[in-house]
Amino acid sequence: NTGKSVRYDLINKWIDPNSTVLDVGVGDGHMAELLMNNKNALVKGIDISHLACEKAKNRGISVTVKDINNGLSLDRDEYYDYILLIEVIEHTIYPQKILVEAISHARKGVIVTIPNSAYLKWRIQLLRGYSPRQSFSHLHFWSVKDFRLFCKKLDINIVDFNTLLPPWLIKFSNLLGWQQCWLLAPKPYSNN
């Protein structure tokens, strides 16, 4: 749970108290539980894993087993203040489809965390003759610079960026930050 707690610390400042949250890839529900306890958030979770959903349910989280590879498949009028994609989109077939859909169903923002494929450790792997990878289960790889371009191409506005570096090193985040964390702006919607 240490990595999850660290990611919670990265996104904590972005989540307003008493918000509604959809945690996509809820896993064992640790992040959702932190949000419920510390932010009084109303959290729903979805995950492809029956076992993960069972663990999250045991933490008191409302969960649905769902494969999001072809999109989130949210109802037309289904909105959340925040949609979390914490260590999720790099595992999916069509991350652009998921991101665009999330953006159109969030009132305050979409939060994405992904590994930084340009992190120094992965660059050293490449020099040693290995493809830089954080996991054999990842289908997509983004450096910090890549993800900025990816959002620009999808016409998604970036509100904020965070990583596990002190402020004076943030300009070197593409090289030194192993984790990248993004707050993406929602699309304006009509049903307030």
mmCIF file of C-alpha atoms in Angstrom:
data_model
loop_
_atom_site.group_PDB
_atom_site.id
_atom_site.type_symbol
_atom_site.label_atom_id
_atom_site.label_comp_id
_atom_site.label_asym_id
_atom_site.label_seq_id
_atom_site.Cartn_x
_atom_site.Cartn_y
_atom_site.Cartn_z
ATOM 1 C CA ASN A 1 0.000 0.000 0.000
ATOM 2 C CA THR A 2 3.012 2.328 0.224
ATOM 3 C CA GLY A 3 2.905 3.215 -3.477
ATOM 4 C CA LYS A 4 -0.827 3.857 -3.219
ATOM 5 C CA SER A 5 -0.335 6.122 -0.208
ATOM 6 C CA VAL A 6 2.352 8.051 -2.076
ATOM 7 C CA ARG A 7 -0.010 8.490 -5.045
ATOM 8 C CA TYR A 8 -2.712 9.638 -2.652
ATOM 9 C CA ASP A 9 -0.306 12.312 -1.361
ATOM 10 C CA LEU A 10 0.277 13.412 -4.969
ATOM 11 C CA ILE A 11 -3.424 13.884 -5.754
ATOM 12 C CA ASN A 12 -4.716 14.903 -2.314
ATOM 13 C CA LYS A 13 -4.457 18.669 -2.907
ATOM 14 C CA TRP A 14 -6.589 18.395 -6.060
ATOM 15 C CA ILE A 15 -9.618 16.711 -4.480
ATOM 16 C CA ASP A 16 -12.185 18.988 -2.847
ATOM 17 C CA PRO A 17 -13.897 17.702 0.308
ATOM 18 C CA ASN A 18 -17.346 16.100 -0.115
ATOM 19 C CA SER A 19 -16.729 15.279 -3.782
ATOM 20 C CA THR A 20 -18.142 12.445 -5.851
ATOM 21 C CA VAL A 21 -15.388 10.244 -7.272
ATOM 22 C CA LEU A 22 -15.257 7.397 -9.761
ATOM 23 C CA ASP A 23 -12.128 5.338 -9.086
ATOM 24 C CA VAL A 24 -11.423 3.449 -12.314
ATOM 25 C CA GLY A 25 -9.213 0.477 -11.543
ATOM 26 C CA VAL A 26 -10.183 0.681 -7.871
ATOM 27 C CA GLY A 27 -7.994 -2.315 -6.993
ATOM 28 C CA ASP A 28 -8.240 -3.248 -3.319
ATOM 29 C CA GLY A 29 -9.913 0.088 -2.551
ATOM 30 C CA HIS A 30 -7.047 1.608 -0.545
ATOM 31 C CA MET A 31 -7.081 4.942 -2.430
ATOM 32 C CA ALA A 32 -10.887 5.098 -2.337
ATOM 33 C CA GLU A 33 -10.848 4.438 1.405
ATOM 34 C CA LEU A 34 -8.319 7.259 1.963
ATOM 35 C CA LEU A 35 -10.569 9.624 -0.005
ATOM 36 C CA MET A 36 -13.660 8.570 1.952
ATOM 37 C CA ASN A 37 -11.902 8.948 5.311
ATOM 38 C CA ASN A 38 -9.855 12.111 4.638
ATOM 39 C CA LYS A 39 -12.036 13.993 2.144
ATOM 40 C CA ASN A 40 -15.491 12.681 3.014
ATOM 41 C CA ALA A 41 -15.747 11.678 -0.660
ATOM 42 C CA LEU A 42 -18.545 9.547 -2.053
ATOM 43 C CA VAL A 43 -16.574 6.988 -4.068
ATOM 44 C CA LYS A 44 -17.685 4.406 -6.605
ATOM 45 C CA GLY A 45 -15.171 1.978 -8.036
ATOM 46 C CA ILE A 46 -14.813 -0.169 -11.128
ATOM 47 C CA ASP A 47 -12.223 -2.821 -11.831
ATOM 48 C CA ILE A 48 -11.735 -5.719 -14.226
ATOM 49 C CA SER A 49 -10.807 -8.035 -11.344
ATOM 50 C CA HIS A 50 -13.512 -9.809 -9.352
ATOM 51 C CA LEU A 51 -11.011 -10.341 -6.517
ATOM 52 C CA ALA A 52 -10.075 -6.633 -6.414
ATOM 53 C CA CYS A 53 -13.748 -5.645 -6.365
ATOM 54 C CA GLU A 54 -14.375 -8.045 -3.491
ATOM 55 C CA LYS A 55 -11.518 -6.481 -1.489
ATOM 56 C CA ALA A 56 -12.792 -2.953 -2.233
ATOM 57 C CA LYS A 57 -16.329 -3.983 -1.265
ATOM 58 C CA ASN A 58 -14.948 -5.217 2.079
ATOM 59 C CA ARG A 59 -13.699 -1.647 2.656
ATOM 60 C CA GLY A 60 -17.245 -0.338 2.160
ATOM 61 C CA ILE A 61 -16.861 0.839 -1.433
ATOM 62 C CA SER A 62 -19.626 0.481 -4.009
ATOM 63 C CA VAL A 63 -17.958 -1.394 -6.878
ATOM 64 C CA THR A 64 -18.737 -2.832 -10.300
ATOM 65 C CA VAL A 65 -16.723 -5.420 -12.199
ATOM 66 C CA LYS A 66 -16.112 -3.947 -15.646
ATOM 67 C CA ASP A 67 -13.612 -4.278 -18.505
ATOM 68 C CA ILE A 68 -12.851 -0.732 -19.702
ATOM 69 C CA ASN A 69 -10.702 -1.652 -22.701
ATOM 70 C CA ASN A 70 -13.370 -0.362 -25.088
ATOM 71 C CA GLY A 71 -14.267 2.639 -22.938
ATOM 72 C CA LEU A 72 -15.853 3.433 -19.583
ATOM 73 C CA SER A 73 -19.403 2.919 -20.932
ATOM 74 C CA LEU A 74 -20.878 5.460 -18.527
ATOM 75 C CA ASP A 75 -24.528 6.474 -18.800
ATOM 76 C CA ARG A 76 -25.156 9.725 -20.660
ATOM 77 C CA ASP A 77 -26.137 11.589 -17.513
ATOM 78 C CA GLU A 78 -23.555 9.924 -15.231
ATOM 79 C CA TYR A 79 -21.211 12.590 -13.854
ATOM 80 C CA TYR A 80 -18.645 12.659 -11.067
ATOM 81 C CA ASP A 81 -16.670 15.562 -9.643
ATOM 82 C CA TYR A 82 -13.477 13.604 -10.278
ATOM 83 C CA ILE A 83 -12.629 10.499 -12.253
ATOM 84 C CA LEU A 84 -9.434 8.755 -11.165
ATOM 85 C CA LEU A 85 -7.273 6.764 -13.553
ATOM 86 C CA ILE A 86 -4.525 5.763 -11.142
ATOM 87 C CA GLU A 87 -2.012 3.438 -12.842
ATOM 88 C CA VAL A 88 -4.711 2.303 -15.286
ATOM 89 C CA ILE A 89 -4.492 3.670 -18.832
ATOM 90 C CA GLU A 90 -1.088 2.163 -19.583
ATOM 91 C CA HIS A 91 -2.736 -1.280 -19.276
ATOM 92 C CA THR A 92 -5.602 -0.567 -21.686
ATOM 93 C CA ILE A 93 -5.969 -1.065 -25.434
ATOM 94 C CA TYR A 94 -7.512 2.339 -26.210
ATOM 95 C CA PRO A 95 -6.322 4.823 -23.571
ATOM 96 C CA GLN A 96 -7.362 7.791 -25.731
ATOM 97 C CA LYS A 97 -10.974 6.561 -25.797
ATOM 98 C CA ILE A 98 -11.009 6.138 -22.009
ATOM 99 C CA LEU A 99 -9.468 9.573 -21.401
ATOM 100 C CA VAL A 100 -11.844 11.415 -23.726
ATOM 101 C CA GLU A 101 -14.848 9.700 -22.162
ATOM 102 C CA ALA A 102 -13.617 10.433 -18.630
ATOM 103 C CA ILE A 103 -13.086 14.097 -19.529
ATOM 104 C CA SER A 104 -16.693 14.358 -20.704
ATOM 105 C CA HIS A 105 -18.092 12.826 -17.478
ATOM 106 C CA ALA A 106 -16.088 14.802 -14.901
ATOM 107 C CA ARG A 107 -17.265 18.066 -13.372
ATOM 108 C CA LYS A 108 -13.983 19.156 -11.770
ATOM 109 C CA GLY A 109 -11.267 17.033 -13.346
ATOM 110 C CA VAL A 110 -9.736 13.748 -14.333
ATOM 111 C CA ILE A 111 -6.665 12.603 -12.427
ATOM 112 C CA VAL A 112 -4.203 10.334 -14.199
ATOM 113 C CA THR A 113 -1.089 8.740 -12.767
ATOM 114 C CA ILE A 114 1.271 6.740 -14.959
ATOM 115 C CA PRO A 115 4.907 5.716 -14.789
ATOM 116 C CA ASN A 116 7.395 8.003 -16.516
ATOM 117 C CA SER A 117 9.052 5.915 -19.234
ATOM 118 C CA ALA A 118 11.861 8.478 -19.589
ATOM 119 C CA TYR A 119 12.899 8.038 -15.956
ATOM 120 C CA LEU A 120 16.661 7.673 -15.579
ATOM 121 C CA LYS A 121 16.419 4.013 -14.459
ATOM 122 C CA TRP A 122 14.534 3.037 -17.638
ATOM 123 C CA ARG A 123 17.043 4.962 -19.777
ATOM 124 C CA ILE A 124 19.839 2.933 -18.184
ATOM 125 C CA GLN A 125 17.915 -0.258 -19.012
ATOM 126 C CA LEU A 126 17.906 0.816 -22.660
ATOM 127 C CA LEU A 127 21.664 1.449 -22.578
ATOM 128 C CA ARG A 128 22.068 -2.109 -21.252
ATOM 129 C CA GLY A 129 20.091 -3.435 -24.226
ATOM 130 C CA TYR A 130 16.665 -3.882 -22.648
ATOM 131 C CA SER A 131 13.444 -2.182 -23.676
ATOM 132 C CA PRO A 132 12.550 0.326 -20.972
ATOM 133 C CA ARG A 133 9.524 -1.115 -19.227
ATOM 134 C CA GLN A 134 7.984 -0.855 -15.832
ATOM 135 C CA SER A 135 5.875 -3.979 -16.253
ATOM 136 C CA PHE A 136 5.214 -6.670 -18.839
ATOM 137 C CA SER A 137 1.500 -5.868 -18.442
ATOM 138 C CA HIS A 138 1.858 -2.313 -19.805
ATOM 139 C CA LEU A 139 0.632 -1.770 -23.359
ATOM 140 C CA HIS A 140 1.533 1.951 -23.569
ATOM 141 C CA PHE A 141 4.496 3.990 -22.416
ATOM 142 C CA TRP A 142 4.699 7.749 -21.917
ATOM 143 C CA SER A 143 7.430 10.079 -20.820
ATOM 144 C CA VAL A 144 6.308 13.342 -19.206
ATOM 145 C CA LYS A 145 6.869 15.063 -22.559
ATOM 146 C CA ASP A 146 4.967 12.309 -24.413
ATOM 147 C CA PHE A 147 1.906 12.617 -22.188
ATOM 148 C CA ARG A 148 1.788 16.392 -22.718
ATOM 149 C CA LEU A 149 1.783 15.756 -26.487
ATOM 150 C CA PHE A 150 -0.822 13.007 -26.104
ATOM 151 C CA CYS A 151 -3.172 15.410 -24.283
ATOM 152 C CA LYS A 152 -2.529 18.160 -26.839
ATOM 153 C CA LYS A 153 -3.400 15.799 -29.689
ATOM 154 C CA LEU A 154 -6.650 14.826 -27.917
ATOM 155 C CA ASP A 155 -7.430 18.504 -27.210
ATOM 156 C CA ILE A 156 -7.363 17.860 -23.451
ATOM 157 C CA ASN A 157 -6.385 20.761 -21.217
ATOM 158 C CA ILE A 158 -3.841 20.119 -18.477
ATOM 159 C CA VAL A 159 -4.627 21.980 -15.246
ATOM 160 C CA ASP A 160 -1.699 20.793 -13.132
ATOM 161 C CA PHE A 161 1.197 18.332 -12.982
ATOM 162 C CA ASN A 162 2.836 16.717 -9.975
ATOM 163 C CA THR A 163 5.620 14.234 -9.410
ATOM 164 C CA LEU A 164 7.686 12.900 -6.549
ATOM 165 C CA LEU A 165 10.372 15.564 -6.741
ATOM 166 C CA PRO A 166 11.145 18.656 -4.685
ATOM 167 C CA PRO A 167 9.953 21.873 -6.407
ATOM 168 C CA TRP A 168 13.477 22.921 -7.401
ATOM 169 C CA LEU A 169 13.884 19.688 -9.416
ATOM 170 C CA ILE A 170 10.473 19.764 -11.154
ATOM 171 C CA LYS A 171 12.000 21.076 -14.397
ATOM 172 C CA PHE A 172 13.961 17.799 -14.564
ATOM 173 C CA SER A 173 10.859 15.640 -14.032
ATOM 174 C CA ASN A 174 11.166 13.973 -17.463
ATOM 175 C CA LEU A 175 14.535 12.561 -16.356
ATOM 176 C CA LEU A 176 14.264 12.225 -12.574
ATOM 177 C CA GLY A 177 10.582 11.615 -11.810
ATOM 178 C CA TRP A 178 9.553 7.942 -11.838
ATOM 179 C CA GLN A 179 5.896 8.871 -11.363
ATOM 180 C CA GLN A 180 3.819 11.381 -13.308
ATOM 181 C CA CYS A 181 0.526 12.700 -12.035
ATOM 182 C CA TRP A 182 -1.837 14.900 -14.060
ATOM 183 C CA LEU A 183 -4.957 16.889 -13.324
ATOM 184 C CA LEU A 184 -6.893 17.249 -16.573
ATOM 185 C CA ALA A 185 -9.689 19.739 -17.136
ATOM 186 C CA PRO A 186 -13.238 18.535 -17.742
ATOM 187 C CA LYS A 187 -15.169 19.490 -20.851
ATOM 188 C CA PRO A 188 -17.917 22.023 -20.156
ATOM 189 C CA TYR A 189 -21.233 20.204 -19.750
ATOM 190 C CA SER A 190 -24.816 21.302 -19.708
ATOM 191 C CA ASN A 191 -26.502 19.533 -16.775
ATOM 192 C CA ASN A 192 -25.462 21.501 -13.662
#
